[in-house]
Amino acid sequence: MVMAPHDDLAPPVASIGVIGWLRKNLFSNWFNSILSLVSLWFLVTVGGDFVRWAIMGAKWSVVYTNLRLFMVGPYPPDQVWRVWLVLASVCLVFGMAGGVFGGTIRQFAVALAATLAGLALLPFELVGRGWLLGNVVVLVVGYSVARGRESLRPWLVLLSLATFAASILLLQGFEGNSIMPAVSTSQWGGLLLTFVLTVVSIVVSFPLGVLLALGRRSQLVTVRWFSIAYIEVVRGVPLITILYMTQIMLPLFLPGDVRIDSVVRAMAGMTFFTAAYTAENVRGGLQAVPGGQAEAANALGLSNILTTLLIVLPQALRMVIPASVGQFISLFKDTTLVLIVGLLDLLSVGRSVLAQPESMGLQTEVYLFVAAVFFVFSYAMSYASYRLESALGVGKR
Amino acid sequence: VKQSTAVPFWRDVRVLTALSQVAFVLLVIVAGSFLLGNLSTAMRQRGLASGFDFVNLESGFEIGEGLISYRPSDTYGRAIAVGLLNTLLVSVLGIALSTVLGVIVGVARLSSNWLVSCMAAVYVEIIRNTPLLVQLIFIYFGVFLALPPVADSLEFSGIAFASRRGLFLPRPMPSATFDLWLALIGVGVAAALIVWFVLSRRPATRRTYWPVGLALAVLLLAVAGGWFLVGSPPLTWEVPVKERYNFAGGIPMSPEFSAVLFGLVLYTAGFIAEVVRGGIQAVRPGQVEAARALGLDEPRILQLVIFPQAMRVIVPPLTSQYLNLAKNSSLAIAIGFPDVFSVGSTVANQTGQPVPVIVLIMATYLAMSLITSLLMNLYNRHVQVLEK
């Protein structure tokens, strides 16, 4: 049957356009109307005050003049080029990953390049702007080299691990070297320290967490009980008690001639803590692998160890990626706790900036800046995790 | 022909299992004794004592606030008890308030009102993506310590005050007719319970549809009748009075306590809101449509269809949020509120016995976590029983 086309009636004016949208979304009934008016009043008074303050009243110069402290803390100023170099290598990896994988990662590479370029437009000293622009160039070069080369995928994973190791070496330097003198970890600070703590803890805790998760599902009673006890005890106590314990008790537990400084102790504490949570994430992934997979592998003659390594773990870990990003975010936020054990992360740099006599009474500016930095990174990561979740099709089967 | 099924022992799974367990236990013992050996050597070298004798020694330090009386001449044990009670107080109040706020925000995020759901979303994203410690420090230094001094403190309709010395709320005091009222309300509650019990046992026909509503009506009637009979309220409010340097009377809340409580509530509510939203969205739309088709009105759909099904999804993650709140209260040390961790670290510094003190604190938190999850598991079972 063929329907003869005829002129559609125009929809009623009150249900389309701005008026229609307002009616549908804000004033659909009397209760909603009151809610809308109250919210609007709240937004205008509080939000208006805030915006007026942020533009006119706030003294953001406290952030601007102390920016280097916020970024790297007491890292020696003449060695800051090493931090820039680390950022450049991160940009290279990001650019290449964006080229190889495309999708969300490319979006992030673009966003990173745009942020760096935007920061370069601000009136910083010339060297810093040069580095920022240079990093953008590195990112673009990485992207164009790697673009569309699927075969680079496995190499990229190796490259990022190598970058991680090289960055730590670069930041630490070498004893007696004139170009790169050693910078002890006690001089790492600011956002740099926050990131180093987060990345080191997540990288080191991952294998531990996988082992604990496998241990919790092990047939061996002793291994299983050990894993359960570890995981539950660590998850039952606050992170700060674990940090406190590693700060004070780790030196006591080690032989007398081994000395480790407080940053490494904090890393150890965060690693022990994260391992328990990673273990639970991985356990979730392991449970989601259908039992038939392991049975089929056994039927093909694979031993239990090979079944776990080749069949179960690869599938489980793929499902664990979004949860791990979530773990990464909460770890990133939790690094602020090192303030309590006396390290100079971003938040404690903020506190020491506030201790300067010329920044008296500027708490709001400083803490809002710190919060904004955390917000930008956490929000970006949670957006990435959300996208990854849909890209990997986790939970949809 | 009978085949030999003998397996050499090095390929026998049972033997291998036993052997690997023995190896694992040996490994743990060796590693543990190495660590503990180092520990006892180090403690001897540095003159650190072990054991819990210190709890009976005199502490000699002040604690800002507490629920039980405490003087510096009291023991370390009592100091830790003061801290523990402070932790419990903040945790219990925080759990109650953050649940209320979290449910409101979670429902607001699902509101059909665009403005309301946007504001709830912004709140949740800001709270979840910034560290709790930053929020706590901001609330303490940027809000509570930035309040005006006592002389020009903020007034809230003349009964509550906010100043640099903290918040001062009116305190309910039992009036002369309090006991009479207690008896009256007891009778009302009993009557309401009977009504509810009888009505909810009858088959659900149209007439007996509101067991809860009718029971509440009975209770309300009892209270109204009580007002008529007694003629004066059961409670009077003790309003804080401004004196020269501080307020007297009412419920004083120190800036530290207020900051910890507000910070924990605002933070945890952001997470609870997401839990609540997830739970409500997990109820399949067909359920609501079916309820509508059966002629239930919106409040009753919420009460009878959405709520019981959402609770099943909500309770387990809600438990972990409660546990997180209790554990996060340990961050109070950053703004000087004397919770159990803060008092504990002072004790550890003074006695020079960090090992037993930290063990004691961790055991305390573990016990709190276990008790909370036990209670929530019981409630969870009660909620899950509804499943077919």
PDB file of C-alpha atoms in Angstrom, chain A residues 21 24-26 28 32-33 35-36 39-40 42-43 219-223 226 232-233 235-238 240-242 244-245 248-249 251-256 259 277 329 333 336-337 339-340 347 351 363-364 367-368 370-372 374-375 378-379 382, chain B residues 17 20-21 24-25 28 34-36 38-39 42-43 46 48 111-116 119 125-134 137-138 141-142 267 271 324 327-328 330-331 333-334 341 344-345 348-349 354-355 358-359 361-363 365-366 369:
ATOM      1  CA  TRP A  21      11.544  22.886  26.047  1.00  0.00           C
ATOM      2  CA  LYS A  24       8.673  20.158  29.339  1.00  0.00           C
ATOM      3  CA  ASN A  25      11.866  20.398  31.373  1.00  0.00           C
ATOM      4  CA  LEU A  26      11.259  23.129  33.927  1.00  0.00           C
ATOM      5  CA  SER A  28       5.758  20.571  33.697  1.00  0.00           C
ATOM      6  CA  ASN A  32       8.506  21.353  39.160  1.00  0.00           C
ATOM      7  CA  SER A  33       7.852  25.029  38.657  1.00  0.00           C
ATOM      8  CA  LEU A  35      11.696  23.634  42.185  1.00  0.00           C
ATOM      9  CA  SER A  36      12.897  25.454  39.086  1.00  0.00           C
ATOM     10  CA  SER A  39      17.058  26.462  41.954  1.00  0.00           C
ATOM     11  CA  LEU A  40      17.281  29.487  39.693  1.00  0.00           C
ATOM     12  CA  PHE A  42      20.027  29.718  44.307  1.00  0.00           C
ATOM     13  CA  LEU A  43      22.105  29.683  41.128  1.00  0.00           C
ATOM     14  CA  GLN A 219      42.649 -24.698  45.512  1.00  0.00           C
ATOM     15  CA  LEU A 220      45.432 -24.538  48.085  1.00  0.00           C
ATOM     16  CA  VAL A 221      43.871 -23.781  51.449  1.00  0.00           C
ATOM     17  CA  THR A 222      46.867 -22.045  52.984  1.00  0.00           C
ATOM     18  CA  VAL A 223      47.364 -19.762  49.968  1.00  0.00           C
ATOM     19  CA  PHE A 226      46.608 -15.983  53.366  1.00  0.00           C
ATOM     20  CA  GLU A 232      40.327  -8.138  54.108  1.00  0.00           C
ATOM     21  CA  VAL A 233      42.686  -6.650  56.676  1.00  0.00           C
ATOM     22  CA  ARG A 235      40.512  -3.170  53.043  1.00  0.00           C
ATOM     23  CA  GLY A 236      39.266  -2.906  56.616  1.00  0.00           C
ATOM     24  CA  VAL A 237      41.677  -0.203  57.769  1.00  0.00           C
ATOM     25  CA  PRO A 238      42.092   3.387  56.545  1.00  0.00           C
ATOM     26  CA  ILE A 240      46.380   6.632  56.578  1.00  0.00           C
ATOM     27  CA  THR A 241      47.081   3.891  59.134  1.00  0.00           C
ATOM     28  CA  ILE A 242      48.931   1.921  56.461  1.00  0.00           C
ATOM     29  CA  TYR A 244      51.703   5.653  59.055  1.00  0.00           C
ATOM     30  CA  MET A 245      52.756   2.054  59.527  1.00  0.00           C
ATOM     31  CA  ILE A 248      57.299   4.292  61.095  1.00  0.00           C
ATOM     32  CA  MET A 249      57.464   0.525  61.021  1.00  0.00           C
ATOM     33  CA  PRO A 251      62.398   0.838  58.692  1.00  0.00           C
ATOM     34  CA  LEU A 252      62.055  -1.357  61.775  1.00  0.00           C
ATOM     35  CA  PHE A 253      61.085  -4.394  59.727  1.00  0.00           C
ATOM     36  CA  LEU A 254      64.064  -4.070  57.385  1.00  0.00           C
ATOM     37  CA  PRO A 255      67.639  -5.026  58.305  1.00  0.00           C
ATOM     38  CA  GLY A 256      69.465  -2.202  60.073  1.00  0.00           C
ATOM     39  CA  ARG A 259      67.801   2.827  54.584  1.00  0.00           C
ATOM     40  CA  TYR A 277      41.787  -3.334  45.997  1.00  0.00           C
ATOM     41  CA  ILE A 329      41.489   7.831  39.999  1.00  0.00           C
ATOM     42  CA  LYS A 333      43.081  11.497  44.927  1.00  0.00           C
ATOM     43  CA  THR A 336      46.977  13.765  49.114  1.00  0.00           C
ATOM     44  CA  LEU A 337      47.153  11.730  52.319  1.00  0.00           C
ATOM     45  CA  LEU A 339      50.511  15.366  53.516  1.00  0.00           C
ATOM     46  CA  ILE A 340      49.765  13.822  56.892  1.00  0.00           C
ATOM     47  CA  LEU A 347      48.143  19.811  48.473  1.00  0.00           C
ATOM     48  CA  ARG A 351      49.792  24.629  52.483  1.00  0.00           C
ATOM     49  CA  GLN A 363      43.274  29.971  51.383  1.00  0.00           C
ATOM     50  CA  THR A 364      40.305  30.032  49.052  1.00  0.00           C
ATOM     51  CA  TYR A 367      42.760  25.397  47.696  1.00  0.00           C
ATOM     52  CA  LEU A 368      40.412  26.068  44.793  1.00  0.00           C
ATOM     53  CA  VAL A 370      44.544  22.589  43.969  1.00  0.00           C
ATOM     54  CA  ALA A 371      41.022  21.199  43.787  1.00  0.00           C
ATOM     55  CA  ALA A 372      40.692  22.344  40.171  1.00  0.00           C
ATOM     56  CA  PHE A 374      42.686  17.343  40.782  1.00  0.00           C
ATOM     57  CA  PHE A 375      39.286  17.790  39.203  1.00  0.00           C
ATOM     58  CA  SER A 378      40.145  12.905  37.653  1.00  0.00           C
ATOM     59  CA  TYR A 379      37.307  14.005  35.430  1.00  0.00           C
ATOM     60  CA  SER A 382      36.653   9.004  34.593  1.00  0.00           C
TER      61      SER A 382
ATOM     62  CA  THR B  17      49.117 -29.931  46.465  1.00  0.00           C
ATOM     63  CA  SER B  20      53.225 -26.719  47.529  1.00  0.00           C
ATOM     64  CA  GLN B  21      51.208 -25.802  50.600  1.00  0.00           C
ATOM     65  CA  PHE B  24      54.121 -21.766  50.900  1.00  0.00           C
ATOM     66  CA  VAL B  25      53.736 -21.987  54.654  1.00  0.00           C
ATOM     67  CA  VAL B  28      55.597 -17.253  54.922  1.00  0.00           C
ATOM     68  CA  PHE B  34      63.030 -12.493  59.133  1.00  0.00           C
ATOM     69  CA  LEU B  35      60.852  -9.370  59.399  1.00  0.00           C
ATOM     70  CA  LEU B  36      59.958  -9.938  63.047  1.00  0.00           C
ATOM     71  CA  ASN B  38      64.584  -7.339  62.317  1.00  0.00           C
ATOM     72  CA  LEU B  39      61.763  -5.672  64.198  1.00  0.00           C
ATOM     73  CA  ALA B  42      65.545  -2.574  65.786  1.00  0.00           C
ATOM     74  CA  MET B  43      63.236  -2.087  68.755  1.00  0.00           C
ATOM     75  CA  ARG B  46      66.210   2.087  69.734  1.00  0.00           C
ATOM     76  CA  LEU B  48      61.299   0.842  72.060  1.00  0.00           C
ATOM     77  CA  SER B 111      14.426  14.428  38.259  1.00  0.00           C
ATOM     78  CA  SER B 112      12.529  15.361  35.137  1.00  0.00           C
ATOM     79  CA  ASN B 113      13.378  18.951  36.041  1.00  0.00           C
ATOM     80  CA  TRP B 114      16.372  19.834  33.884  1.00  0.00           C
ATOM     81  CA  LEU B 115      17.771  22.496  36.225  1.00  0.00           C
ATOM     82  CA  VAL B 116      17.559  20.287  39.302  1.00  0.00           C
ATOM     83  CA  MET B 119      22.725  20.957  39.605  1.00  0.00           C
ATOM     84  CA  GLU B 125      30.994  15.359  39.689  1.00  0.00           C
ATOM     85  CA  ILE B 126      32.788  18.039  41.698  1.00  0.00           C
ATOM     86  CA  ILE B 127      32.611  16.025  44.909  1.00  0.00           C
ATOM     87  CA  ARG B 128      33.695  12.744  43.345  1.00  0.00           C
ATOM     88  CA  ASN B 129      36.569  14.157  41.341  1.00  0.00           C
ATOM     89  CA  THR B 130      38.379  16.109  44.042  1.00  0.00           C
ATOM     90  CA  PRO B 131      40.189  14.556  47.007  1.00  0.00           C
ATOM     91  CA  LEU B 132      38.394  14.407  50.336  1.00  0.00           C
ATOM     92  CA  LEU B 133      41.415  15.841  52.100  1.00  0.00           C
ATOM     93  CA  VAL B 134      41.321  18.958  49.890  1.00  0.00           C
ATOM     94  CA  ILE B 137      41.012  21.367  54.550  1.00  0.00           C
ATOM     95  CA  PHE B 138      39.082  23.843  52.428  1.00  0.00           C
ATOM     96  CA  PHE B 141      40.394  26.781  56.802  1.00  0.00           C
ATOM     97  CA  GLY B 142      38.336  28.398  54.075  1.00  0.00           C
ATOM     98  CA  TYR B 267      31.754  13.867  50.247  1.00  0.00           C
ATOM     99  CA  PHE B 271      28.958   8.755  46.303  1.00  0.00           C
ATOM    100  CA  ASN B 324      34.504   4.292  53.648  1.00  0.00           C
ATOM    101  CA  LYS B 327      37.605   4.909  57.568  1.00  0.00           C
ATOM    102  CA  ASN B 328      37.781   8.389  56.039  1.00  0.00           C
ATOM    103  CA  SER B 330      40.714   9.215  60.161  1.00  0.00           C
ATOM    104  CA  LEU B 331      41.581  12.205  57.938  1.00  0.00           C
ATOM    105  CA  ILE B 333      43.982  14.444  61.997  1.00  0.00           C
ATOM    106  CA  ALA B 334      44.741  16.935  59.203  1.00  0.00           C
ATOM    107  CA  PHE B 341      43.839   7.955  64.890  1.00  0.00           C
ATOM    108  CA  GLY B 344      46.684   7.380  68.794  1.00  0.00           C
ATOM    109  CA  SER B 345      49.493   9.065  66.926  1.00  0.00           C
ATOM    110  CA  ALA B 348      52.606   6.763  69.905  1.00  0.00           C
ATOM    111  CA  ASN B 349      54.858   9.813  69.806  1.00  0.00           C
ATOM    112  CA  PRO B 354      54.435   3.088  67.807  1.00  0.00           C
ATOM    113  CA  VAL B 355      54.126  -0.647  67.231  1.00  0.00           C
ATOM    114  CA  ILE B 358      49.300   1.278  65.545  1.00  0.00           C
ATOM    115  CA  VAL B 359      48.261  -2.356  66.041  1.00  0.00           C
ATOM    116  CA  ILE B 361      44.280   1.452  66.088  1.00  0.00           C
ATOM    117  CA  MET B 362      44.186  -0.904  63.127  1.00  0.00           C
ATOM    118  CA  ALA B 363      42.377  -3.494  65.236  1.00  0.00           C
ATOM    119  CA  TYR B 365      39.114   0.116  62.637  1.00  0.00           C
ATOM    120  CA  LEU B 366      38.954  -3.549  61.635  1.00  0.00           C
ATOM    121  CA  SER B 369      34.419  -2.380  59.706  1.00  0.00           C
TER     122      SER B 369
END
